[in-house]
Structures are given as C-alpha cells and as structure tokens.
mmCIF file of C-alpha atoms and ligand atoms in Angstrom:
data_model
loop_
_atom_site.group_PDB
_atom_site.id
_atom_site.type_symbol
_atom_site.label_atom_id
_atom_site.label_comp_id
_atom_site.label_asym_id
_atom_site.label_seq_id
_atom_site.Cartn_x
_atom_site.Cartn_y
_atom_site.Cartn_z
ATOM 1 C CA UNK A 1 -26.421 23.862 -10.757
ATOM 2 C CA UNK A 2 -25.019 22.949 -13.938
ATOM 3 C CA UNK A 3 -25.522 19.313 -15.406
ATOM 4 C CA UNK A 4 -22.833 18.511 -17.782
ATOM 5 C CA UNK A 5 -23.445 15.675 -20.314
ATOM 6 C CA UNK A 6 -19.861 14.399 -21.631
ATOM 7 C CA UNK A 7 -19.713 13.608 -25.345
ATOM 8 C CA UNK A 8 -18.313 10.234 -26.298
ATOM 9 C CA UNK A 9 -15.241 10.738 -28.030
ATOM 10 C CA UNK A 10 -15.827 7.726 -30.304
ATOM 11 C CA UNK A 11 -15.183 4.055 -30.251
ATOM 12 C CA UNK A 12 -11.798 4.507 -32.284
ATOM 13 C CA UNK A 13 -9.897 6.322 -29.508
ATOM 14 C CA UNK A 14 -7.485 4.285 -27.813
ATOM 15 C CA UNK A 15 -8.409 4.386 -24.020
ATOM 16 C CA UNK A 16 -5.011 4.728 -22.666
ATOM 17 C CA UNK A 17 -2.920 6.598 -25.203
ATOM 18 C CA UNK A 18 0.227 8.555 -23.776
ATOM 19 C CA UNK A 19 0.106 6.423 -20.707
ATOM 20 C CA UNK A 20 2.661 4.390 -19.050
ATOM 21 C CA UNK A 21 2.136 1.384 -17.238
ATOM 22 C CA UNK A 22 3.981 -0.800 -14.714
ATOM 23 C CA UNK A 23 2.433 -4.254 -14.177
ATOM 24 C CA UNK A 24 3.854 -6.751 -11.939
ATOM 25 C CA UNK A 25 3.943 -10.263 -11.895
ATOM 26 C CA UNK A 26 3.098 -9.689 -16.051
ATOM 27 C CA UNK A 27 5.033 -12.458 -17.313
ATOM 28 C CA UNK A 28 2.227 -14.617 -17.685
ATOM 29 C CA UNK A 29 -1.470 -15.132 -16.714
ATOM 30 C CA UNK A 30 -3.633 -12.137 -15.689
ATOM 31 C CA UNK A 31 -0.812 -9.848 -15.449
ATOM 32 C CA UNK A 32 0.291 -10.754 -19.131
ATOM 33 C CA UNK A 33 -3.376 -10.020 -20.222
ATOM 34 C CA UNK A 34 -3.417 -6.724 -18.777
ATOM 35 C CA UNK A 35 0.023 -5.548 -20.078
ATOM 36 C CA UNK A 36 -1.199 -6.759 -23.632
ATOM 37 C CA UNK A 37 -4.750 -4.943 -23.227
ATOM 38 C CA UNK A 38 -3.070 -1.593 -22.001
ATOM 39 C CA UNK A 39 -0.558 -2.048 -24.875
ATOM 40 C CA UNK A 40 -3.258 -2.616 -27.534
ATOM 41 C CA UNK A 41 -5.149 0.695 -26.180
ATOM 42 C CA UNK A 42 -2.232 2.890 -26.939
ATOM 43 C CA UNK A 43 0.129 2.507 -23.463
ATOM 44 C CA UNK A 44 3.398 1.665 -23.141
ATOM 45 C CA UNK A 45 4.030 -1.013 -20.859
ATOM 46 C CA UNK A 46 6.847 -2.273 -18.437
ATOM 47 C CA UNK A 47 6.231 -5.836 -17.447
ATOM 48 C CA UNK A 48 8.316 -6.844 -14.154
ATOM 49 C CA UNK A 49 8.545 -10.561 -12.745
ATOM 50 C CA UNK A 50 10.830 -13.017 -11.143
ATOM 51 C CA UNK A 51 10.086 -15.015 -14.333
ATOM 52 C CA UNK A 52 12.886 -13.357 -16.533
ATOM 53 C CA UNK A 53 12.485 -16.027 -19.675
ATOM 54 C CA UNK A 54 9.127 -15.753 -19.609
ATOM 55 C CA UNK A 55 8.853 -12.175 -19.242
ATOM 56 C CA UNK A 56 11.141 -11.299 -22.140
ATOM 57 C CA UNK A 57 9.069 -13.577 -24.214
ATOM 58 C CA UNK A 58 5.809 -11.892 -23.182
ATOM 59 C CA UNK A 59 7.482 -8.376 -24.041
ATOM 60 C CA UNK A 60 8.649 -9.342 -27.267
ATOM 61 C CA UNK A 61 5.307 -10.833 -28.091
ATOM 62 C CA UNK A 62 3.437 -7.526 -26.915
ATOM 63 C CA UNK A 63 5.978 -5.739 -29.502
ATOM 64 C CA UNK A 64 7.651 -2.486 -29.605
ATOM 65 C CA UNK A 65 6.544 -0.165 -26.505
ATOM 66 C CA UNK A 66 6.916 -3.125 -24.193
ATOM 67 C CA UNK A 67 9.815 -3.561 -21.710
ATOM 68 C CA UNK A 68 10.398 -6.435 -19.267
ATOM 69 C CA UNK A 69 12.474 -5.563 -16.207
ATOM 70 C CA UNK A 70 13.417 -8.152 -13.416
ATOM 71 C CA UNK A 71 11.280 -7.203 -10.411
ATOM 72 C CA UNK A 72 11.022 -9.122 -7.173
ATOM 73 C CA UNK A 73 7.901 -7.232 -5.455
ATOM 74 C CA UNK A 74 9.346 -7.855 -2.156
ATOM 75 C CA UNK A 75 12.579 -5.948 -2.748
ATOM 76 C CA UNK A 76 12.282 -2.135 -2.639
ATOM 77 C CA UNK A 77 15.318 -1.708 -4.605
ATOM 78 C CA UNK A 78 14.065 -3.523 -7.702
ATOM 79 C CA UNK A 79 10.854 -1.339 -7.196
ATOM 80 C CA UNK A 80 13.051 1.627 -7.548
ATOM 81 C CA UNK A 81 14.664 0.372 -10.724
ATOM 82 C CA UNK A 82 11.483 -0.600 -12.307
ATOM 83 C CA UNK A 83 9.939 2.869 -11.701
ATOM 84 C CA UNK A 84 13.002 4.275 -12.925
ATOM 85 C CA UNK A 85 13.081 2.004 -16.410
ATOM 86 C CA UNK A 86 9.599 3.298 -16.844
ATOM 87 C CA UNK A 87 10.524 6.839 -16.728
ATOM 88 C CA UNK A 88 13.912 6.786 -18.483
ATOM 89 C CA UNK A 89 12.449 4.610 -21.410
ATOM 90 C CA UNK A 90 8.939 5.795 -21.850
ATOM 91 C CA UNK A 91 9.156 9.536 -20.269
ATOM 92 C CA UNK A 92 6.906 8.812 -17.362
ATOM 93 C CA UNK A 93 4.498 6.647 -15.136
ATOM 94 C CA UNK A 94 0.827 6.982 -14.782
ATOM 95 C CA UNK A 95 -0.503 3.494 -14.174
ATOM 96 C CA UNK A 96 0.704 0.648 -11.612
ATOM 97 C CA UNK A 97 -0.804 -2.647 -11.470
ATOM 98 C CA UNK A 98 -0.089 -4.513 -8.237
ATOM 99 C CA UNK A 99 -0.894 -8.134 -10.006
ATOM 100 C CA UNK A 100 2.053 -10.140 -8.722
ATOM 101 C CA UNK A 101 0.927 -12.895 -6.360
ATOM 102 C CA UNK A 102 1.209 -16.311 -4.975
ATOM 103 C CA UNK A 103 -0.896 -18.750 -2.950
ATOM 104 C CA UNK A 104 0.163 -21.777 -0.656
ATOM 105 C CA UNK A 105 -2.012 -24.385 0.960
ATOM 106 C CA UNK A 106 -2.495 -25.913 4.360
ATOM 107 C CA UNK A 107 -5.594 -25.484 7.235
ATOM 108 C CA UNK A 108 -4.768 -23.169 9.686
ATOM 109 C CA UNK A 109 -3.370 -25.995 12.007
ATOM 110 C CA UNK A 110 -0.634 -27.011 9.492
ATOM 111 C CA UNK A 111 0.060 -23.768 8.229
ATOM 112 C CA UNK A 112 3.631 -22.655 8.898
ATOM 113 C CA UNK A 113 4.945 -19.328 9.825
ATOM 114 C CA UNK A 114 7.404 -19.729 6.710
ATOM 115 C CA UNK A 115 4.245 -20.325 4.417
ATOM 116 C CA UNK A 116 2.604 -17.188 6.126
ATOM 117 C CA UNK A 117 5.588 -15.039 5.277
ATOM 118 C CA UNK A 118 5.883 -15.991 1.866
ATOM 119 C CA UNK A 119 2.504 -15.066 1.104
ATOM 120 C CA UNK A 120 2.260 -11.873 2.951
ATOM 121 C CA UNK A 121 5.686 -10.532 1.838
ATOM 122 C CA UNK A 122 4.908 -11.179 -2.205
ATOM 123 C CA UNK A 123 1.067 -10.278 -2.111
ATOM 124 C CA UNK A 124 0.751 -7.976 0.586
ATOM 125 C CA UNK A 125 4.099 -6.412 1.267
ATOM 126 C CA UNK A 126 4.775 -6.656 -2.262
ATOM 127 C CA UNK A 127 1.761 -4.145 -3.171
ATOM 128 C CA UNK A 128 2.876 -1.909 -0.350
ATOM 129 C CA UNK A 129 6.679 -1.644 -2.225
ATOM 130 C CA UNK A 130 4.864 -0.890 -5.406
ATOM 131 C CA UNK A 131 2.704 2.073 -4.004
ATOM 132 C CA UNK A 132 5.568 3.465 -2.230
ATOM 133 C CA UNK A 133 7.888 3.235 -4.957
ATOM 134 C CA UNK A 134 5.484 4.546 -7.615
ATOM 135 C CA UNK A 135 4.217 7.685 -5.763
ATOM 136 C CA UNK A 136 6.941 10.146 -6.792
ATOM 137 C CA UNK A 137 6.354 9.307 -10.578
ATOM 138 C CA UNK A 138 2.665 9.436 -10.288
ATOM 139 C CA UNK A 139 2.849 12.850 -8.463
ATOM 140 C CA UNK A 140 5.484 13.930 -11.356
ATOM 141 C CA UNK A 141 2.716 12.749 -13.673
ATOM 142 C CA UNK A 142 0.067 14.957 -12.105
ATOM 143 C CA UNK A 143 -1.849 12.019 -10.985
ATOM 144 C CA UNK A 144 -2.365 8.438 -12.072
ATOM 145 C CA UNK A 145 -3.984 5.145 -11.234
ATOM 146 C CA UNK A 146 -2.962 2.339 -9.013
ATOM 147 C CA UNK A 147 -4.840 -0.949 -9.445
ATOM 148 C CA UNK A 148 -4.246 -3.712 -6.906
ATOM 149 C CA UNK A 149 -5.283 -7.148 -7.775
ATOM 150 C CA UNK A 150 -6.628 -8.904 -4.775
ATOM 151 C CA UNK A 151 -9.110 -11.711 -4.968
ATOM 152 C CA UNK A 152 -12.667 -12.862 -3.961
ATOM 153 C CA UNK A 153 -10.573 -14.186 -0.829
ATOM 154 C CA UNK A 154 -10.639 -10.711 -0.141
ATOM 155 C CA UNK A 155 -14.204 -10.729 0.155
ATOM 156 C CA UNK A 156 -15.110 -13.736 2.364
ATOM 157 C CA UNK A 157 -12.964 -16.372 3.515
ATOM 158 C CA UNK A 158 -11.631 -19.751 2.031
ATOM 159 C CA UNK A 159 -10.473 -22.785 3.738
ATOM 160 C CA UNK A 160 -7.085 -23.950 3.585
ATOM 161 C CA UNK A 161 -5.562 -20.641 2.639
ATOM 162 C CA UNK A 162 -5.105 -18.637 5.500
ATOM 163 C CA UNK A 163 -2.237 -16.477 4.390
ATOM 164 C CA UNK A 164 -3.598 -16.115 0.794
ATOM 165 C CA UNK A 165 -7.234 -14.886 2.533
ATOM 166 C CA UNK A 166 -5.435 -12.492 5.066
ATOM 167 C CA UNK A 167 -3.122 -11.012 2.421
ATOM 168 C CA UNK A 168 -6.018 -10.284 0.006
ATOM 169 C CA UNK A 169 -7.825 -8.496 2.766
ATOM 170 C CA UNK A 170 -4.758 -6.723 3.414
ATOM 171 C CA UNK A 171 -4.648 -5.462 -0.168
ATOM 172 C CA UNK A 172 -8.554 -4.308 0.033
ATOM 173 C CA UNK A 173 -7.846 -2.357 2.940
ATOM 174 C CA UNK A 174 -4.244 -1.002 1.777
ATOM 175 C CA UNK A 175 -5.977 0.042 -1.248
ATOM 176 C CA UNK A 176 -8.437 2.318 0.846
ATOM 177 C CA UNK A 177 -6.218 3.966 2.991
ATOM 178 C CA UNK A 178 -3.782 4.725 0.202
ATOM 179 C CA UNK A 179 -7.002 6.246 -1.897
ATOM 180 C CA UNK A 180 -7.778 8.529 0.954
ATOM 181 C CA UNK A 181 -4.202 9.600 1.271
ATOM 182 C CA UNK A 182 -3.355 10.185 -2.270
ATOM 183 C CA UNK A 183 -6.345 11.217 -3.667
ATOM 184 C CA UNK A 184 -5.403 15.287 -3.515
ATOM 185 C CA UNK A 185 -2.642 14.621 -5.600
ATOM 186 C CA UNK A 186 -5.146 13.076 -8.350
ATOM 187 C CA UNK A 187 -3.713 9.540 -7.790
ATOM 188 C CA UNK A 188 -6.857 6.809 -7.572
ATOM 189 C CA UNK A 189 -6.210 3.458 -5.874
ATOM 190 C CA UNK A 190 -8.853 0.623 -6.451
ATOM 191 C CA UNK A 191 -8.945 -3.136 -5.769
ATOM 192 C CA UNK A 192 -10.213 -5.752 -8.280
ATOM 193 C CA UNK A 193 -11.335 -9.004 -6.764
ATOM 194 C CA UNK A 194 -11.260 -11.860 -9.452
ATOM 195 C CA UNK A 195 -13.233 -15.040 -8.951
ATOM 196 C CA UNK A 196 -11.500 -18.474 -10.241
ATOM 197 C CA UNK A 197 -9.703 -17.476 -13.627
ATOM 198 C CA UNK A 198 -8.077 -19.964 -15.840
ATOM 199 C CA UNK A 199 -4.215 -19.059 -15.142
ATOM 200 C CA UNK A 200 -1.124 -21.165 -14.250
ATOM 201 C CA UNK A 201 -1.897 -20.369 -10.532
ATOM 202 C CA UNK A 202 -5.350 -22.316 -10.767
ATOM 203 C CA UNK A 203 -3.969 -25.076 -13.460
ATOM 204 C CA UNK A 204 -4.530 -28.602 -12.020
ATOM 205 C CA UNK A 205 -6.900 -27.404 -8.953
ATOM 206 C CA UNK A 206 -10.070 -29.078 -8.787
ATOM 207 C CA UNK A 207 -12.765 -26.365 -9.259
ATOM 208 C CA UNK A 208 -16.449 -27.064 -9.346
ATOM 209 C CA UNK A 209 -18.153 -24.000 -11.107
ATOM 210 C CA UNK A 210 -21.518 -25.646 -11.167
ATOM 211 C CA UNK A 211 -22.888 -23.680 -8.424
ATOM 212 C CA UNK A 212 -21.517 -20.274 -9.803
ATOM 213 C CA UNK A 213 -24.057 -18.144 -11.633
ATOM 214 C CA UNK A 214 -22.088 -18.409 -14.934
ATOM 215 C CA UNK A 215 -21.034 -21.874 -14.567
ATOM 216 C CA UNK A 216 -17.716 -21.385 -15.569
ATOM 217 C CA UNK A 217 -13.928 -19.753 -14.856
ATOM 218 C CA UNK A 218 -13.242 -16.500 -15.912
ATOM 219 C CA UNK A 219 -10.483 -15.751 -18.587
ATOM 220 C CA UNK A 220 -7.359 -13.577 -17.876
ATOM 221 C CA UNK A 221 -8.723 -10.996 -20.548
ATOM 222 C CA UNK A 222 -11.750 -10.475 -18.789
ATOM 223 C CA UNK A 223 -9.938 -9.187 -15.719
ATOM 224 C CA UNK A 224 -7.765 -7.004 -18.204
ATOM 225 C CA UNK A 225 -11.020 -5.496 -19.517
ATOM 226 C CA UNK A 226 -11.769 -3.982 -15.942
ATOM 227 C CA UNK A 227 -8.111 -3.176 -15.209
ATOM 228 C CA UNK A 228 -8.157 -1.373 -18.468
ATOM 229 C CA UNK A 229 -11.420 0.784 -17.278
ATOM 230 C CA UNK A 230 -9.560 1.407 -13.820
ATOM 231 C CA UNK A 231 -6.460 2.487 -15.540
ATOM 232 C CA UNK A 232 -8.055 4.988 -18.157
ATOM 233 C CA UNK A 233 -9.669 8.601 -17.669
ATOM 234 C CA UNK A 234 -13.130 6.739 -18.076
ATOM 235 C CA UNK A 235 -12.901 6.123 -14.292
ATOM 236 C CA UNK A 236 -11.922 9.463 -13.177
ATOM 237 C CA UNK A 237 -13.948 9.609 -10.306
ATOM 238 C CA UNK A 238 -13.678 6.052 -8.916
ATOM 239 C CA UNK A 239 -11.219 5.809 -6.054
ATOM 240 C CA UNK A 240 -11.004 3.647 -2.995
ATOM 241 C CA UNK A 241 -13.731 1.242 -4.433
ATOM 242 C CA UNK A 242 -13.563 -2.462 -4.967
ATOM 243 C CA UNK A 243 -14.538 -4.396 -7.864
ATOM 244 C CA UNK A 244 -15.790 -8.054 -7.841
ATOM 245 C CA UNK A 245 -15.396 -10.183 -11.112
ATOM 246 C CA UNK A 246 -16.572 -13.322 -10.260
ATOM 247 C CA UNK A 247 -19.116 -14.600 -12.426
ATOM 248 C CA UNK A 248 -21.417 -14.275 -9.542
ATOM 249 C CA UNK A 249 -19.586 -16.402 -7.002
ATOM 250 C CA UNK A 250 -19.919 -14.398 -4.078
ATOM 251 C CA UNK A 251 -23.588 -13.387 -4.807
ATOM 252 C CA UNK A 252 -24.710 -16.487 -3.457
ATOM 253 C CA UNK A 253 -25.094 -20.367 -4.581
ATOM 254 C CA UNK A 254 -27.437 -21.624 -7.681
ATOM 255 C CA UNK A 255 -28.709 -25.231 -8.235
ATOM 256 C CA UNK A 256 -27.332 -26.668 -11.468
ATOM 257 C CA UNK A 257 -29.637 -27.554 -13.995
ATOM 258 C CA UNK A 258 -30.876 -31.056 -13.489
ATOM 259 C CA UNK A 259 -28.390 -33.507 -15.728
ATOM 260 C CA UNK A 260 -25.975 -30.701 -15.975
HETATM 261 N N1 NAD B 301 -6.001 -17.374 -10.946
HETATM 262 C C1 NAD B 301 -7.108 -16.811 -10.051
HETATM 263 O O1 NAD B 301 -7.903 -17.683 -9.851
HETATM 264 C C2 NAD B 301 -7.160 -15.701 -9.367
HETATM 265 C C3 NAD B 301 -8.092 -15.437 -8.649
HETATM 266 C C4 NAD B 301 -7.945 -14.025 -7.894
HETATM 267 C C5 NAD B 301 -7.054 -13.467 -7.789
HETATM 268 N N2 NAD B 301 -5.885 -13.829 -8.503
HETATM 269 C C6 NAD B 301 -4.621 -13.000 -8.255
HETATM 270 O O2 NAD B 301 -4.360 -12.446 -9.736
HETATM 271 C C7 NAD B 301 -2.948 -12.125 -9.573
HETATM 272 C C8 NAD B 301 -2.397 -12.927 -10.823
HETATM 273 O O3 NAD B 301 -2.460 -14.166 -10.528
HETATM 274 P P1 NAD B 301 -2.256 -15.359 -12.058
HETATM 275 O O4 NAD B 301 -3.554 -16.165 -11.612
HETATM 276 O O5 NAD B 301 -2.371 -14.646 -13.249
HETATM 277 O O6 NAD B 301 -1.279 -16.221 -11.521
HETATM 278 P P2 NAD B 301 0.149 -16.649 -12.113
HETATM 279 O O7 NAD B 301 0.675 -17.618 -10.910
HETATM 280 O O8 NAD B 301 -0.072 -17.043 -13.629
HETATM 281 O O9 NAD B 301 0.803 -15.355 -12.462
HETATM 282 C C9 NAD B 301 1.095 -14.612 -11.196
HETATM 283 C C10 NAD B 301 2.622 -13.870 -11.665
HETATM 284 O O10 NAD B 301 3.257 -13.411 -10.360
HETATM 285 C C11 NAD B 301 4.995 -13.494 -10.440
HETATM 286 N N3 NAD B 301 5.275 -13.581 -9.189
HETATM 287 C C12 NAD B 301 5.340 -14.243 -8.428
HETATM 288 N N4 NAD B 301 5.969 -13.672 -7.242
HETATM 289 C C13 NAD B 301 6.380 -12.724 -7.616
HETATM 290 C C14 NAD B 301 7.549 -11.761 -7.168
HETATM 291 N N5 NAD B 301 8.147 -12.099 -5.919
HETATM 292 N N6 NAD B 301 7.762 -10.636 -7.740
HETATM 293 C C15 NAD B 301 7.299 -10.322 -8.995
HETATM 294 N N7 NAD B 301 6.560 -11.289 -9.476
HETATM 295 C C16 NAD B 301 6.230 -12.323 -8.852
HETATM 296 C C17 NAD B 301 4.627 -14.957 -11.084
HETATM 297 O O11 NAD B 301 6.156 -14.947 -11.422
HETATM 298 C C18 NAD B 301 3.763 -15.010 -12.179
HETATM 299 O O12 NAD B 301 4.359 -14.535 -13.365
HETATM 300 C C19 NAD B 301 -2.402 -12.793 -8.297
HETATM 301 O O13 NAD B 301 -2.377 -11.523 -7.376
HETATM 302 C C20 NAD B 301 -3.347 -13.531 -7.938
HETATM 303 O O14 NAD B 301 -3.497 -13.437 -6.362
HETATM 304 C C21 NAD B 301 -6.039 -14.960 -9.309
#
C-alpha cells in the first residue's frame, strides 16, 4: 500500500479561489460572516435573503465579486433564480451554504401549528429546496460542497423551541441522506451545529454562558471559519458528518469559578 503525504501549498494560497458560493440568509449574522470569509479567500459569492436592503448593503460592503439576490428559501422558484444568477454572473456554482433560519418560542402545550409550519418551512424545507435547486449546477461543476447550518438544538433537546429543535434535528438527518445520495457525484454534504452565537437572532435573549467550558458566546466569524474549511478542498474526504462548534456547551456542564 502506498502512503501519500500531501505537501501544503503554502499559507498565501486563497482557500476557495475560483469557486462560486451561494449563501442563504446572507444579509446579516452568521450568513454575512460566511459570505465575507469565503469572498476573502477567493470565492465569488451570491447572497440570498428576504432582507433586501440589508442584503444589498452586505454585498456592497463585501465588494466586487459579491451579488445580492432576493431569495425566500421557502420558494423553489426563488431558489432556481438564485442558482441561475450564480451561474450566469459568475460562471458556475460549487458551494451552497444553507444558512437561512428563524426561531420562535413557546412550550409544546402553547406552541401553535402556525409557529410549527413557519419554522419548519424556513429551516427544514428551505434547506431541502436549496439542495434540490443546487444539484444540477453542482453536478455541472463536477462536484461541490453543501454546508447546512443546523444548531446544537439539532444535537440535543431544548425547552420552549419545539419547532426549531425538530427542524434542526431534521437538517442533521437530511444532511446524511443527501450525502449518501450525492457522494458519487463528488458532492459533499455536511452539517454545522453552532452553540450560542452573538447575532441579531440572539440579541436581547438572556443567555447564561457561565456553565459552558469557554464561558462565552461565539462570534459569527468563528462559524465562518468552520464553513470555509467545509467549503474548501481541504475537507475533500469529509461528507455526511456533523460539526459541533459551541465552546463546549454540549460537552457537559462546568462549575463557574467562585466569585465569577
Ligand atoms: N445565533 C445563534 O446562536 C445560532 C445558533 C445555532 C444555529 N444558528 C443558525 O444559524 C443560522 C443563521 O442564524 P443567525 O444567528 O445569523 O440569525 P439572523 O437572524 O441574524 O440571520 C438569519 C438570516 O436568515 C434570513 N432569513 C430568514 N427567513 C428567511 C427566508 N425565508 N428566506 C431567506 N432568508 C431568510 C434572515 O433575514 C437573516 O438575514 C440559522 O439557521 C440559525 O438557526 C444560530
């Protein structure tokens, strides 16, 4: 058996050069950080969102090689248009980041069917729609990477967010099924499971981080770094896998130092 040792090409190589990425929910928060990070490493990026003004501003801030399109992830036609925009503007599609998400709150007794349908249609069906729409373009690129943003609520249960938790477990399962179906096309599919991250989604929520190993919330850029790895060829043997990035939240509970 031959053992190959890869030679690192050097730190100055842009990690996703010549790739084109589509990031849903990219107007702000984690999605905006992901779009910016991928662009900074050589990719051209299409940002899709329902927040048109914020999305355009984000694309302008990122600069040349970033394009905003209106994309409601619950709408398959919007997805077709977003994929076409990537291919027509930048020539191909190699990276899809299914990041758009919403959360709503109530205990299961009070949780309404409307709340359930809203969160499932964006977080889970939206991810399904994105995968479906991107497959032809990813196949035309002779492969690619799909990164689905789940949550630690896709790893363990949380009270008062039944729909969100179900949607994020769903994204985790969908990821594995899609990875199995698409592997022979060279399309990799992985899920990312962030802990509490400081974004507009968590603004105003009371979060006690003192019992988490790293005792703090995460930053969107920290999630973007992991997505960059999964989007790049550095993760060429990684598919169907789940990546927890939570400062140790799901590892267990720590006792805060006395006086902290
Ligand atoms: N912030 C956290 O603590 C945290 C933790 C775990 C997972 N996540 C997940 O990360 C992802 C990004 O969350 P965030 O914290 O950046 O939230 P955010 O609210 O700041 O950003 C979410 C983005 O998704 C967009 N969006 C909502 N509905 C949409 C739709 N129908 N079509 C297209 N875009 C839509 C929003 O307009 C917004 O720009 C979500 O999937 C979220 O569930 C967040």
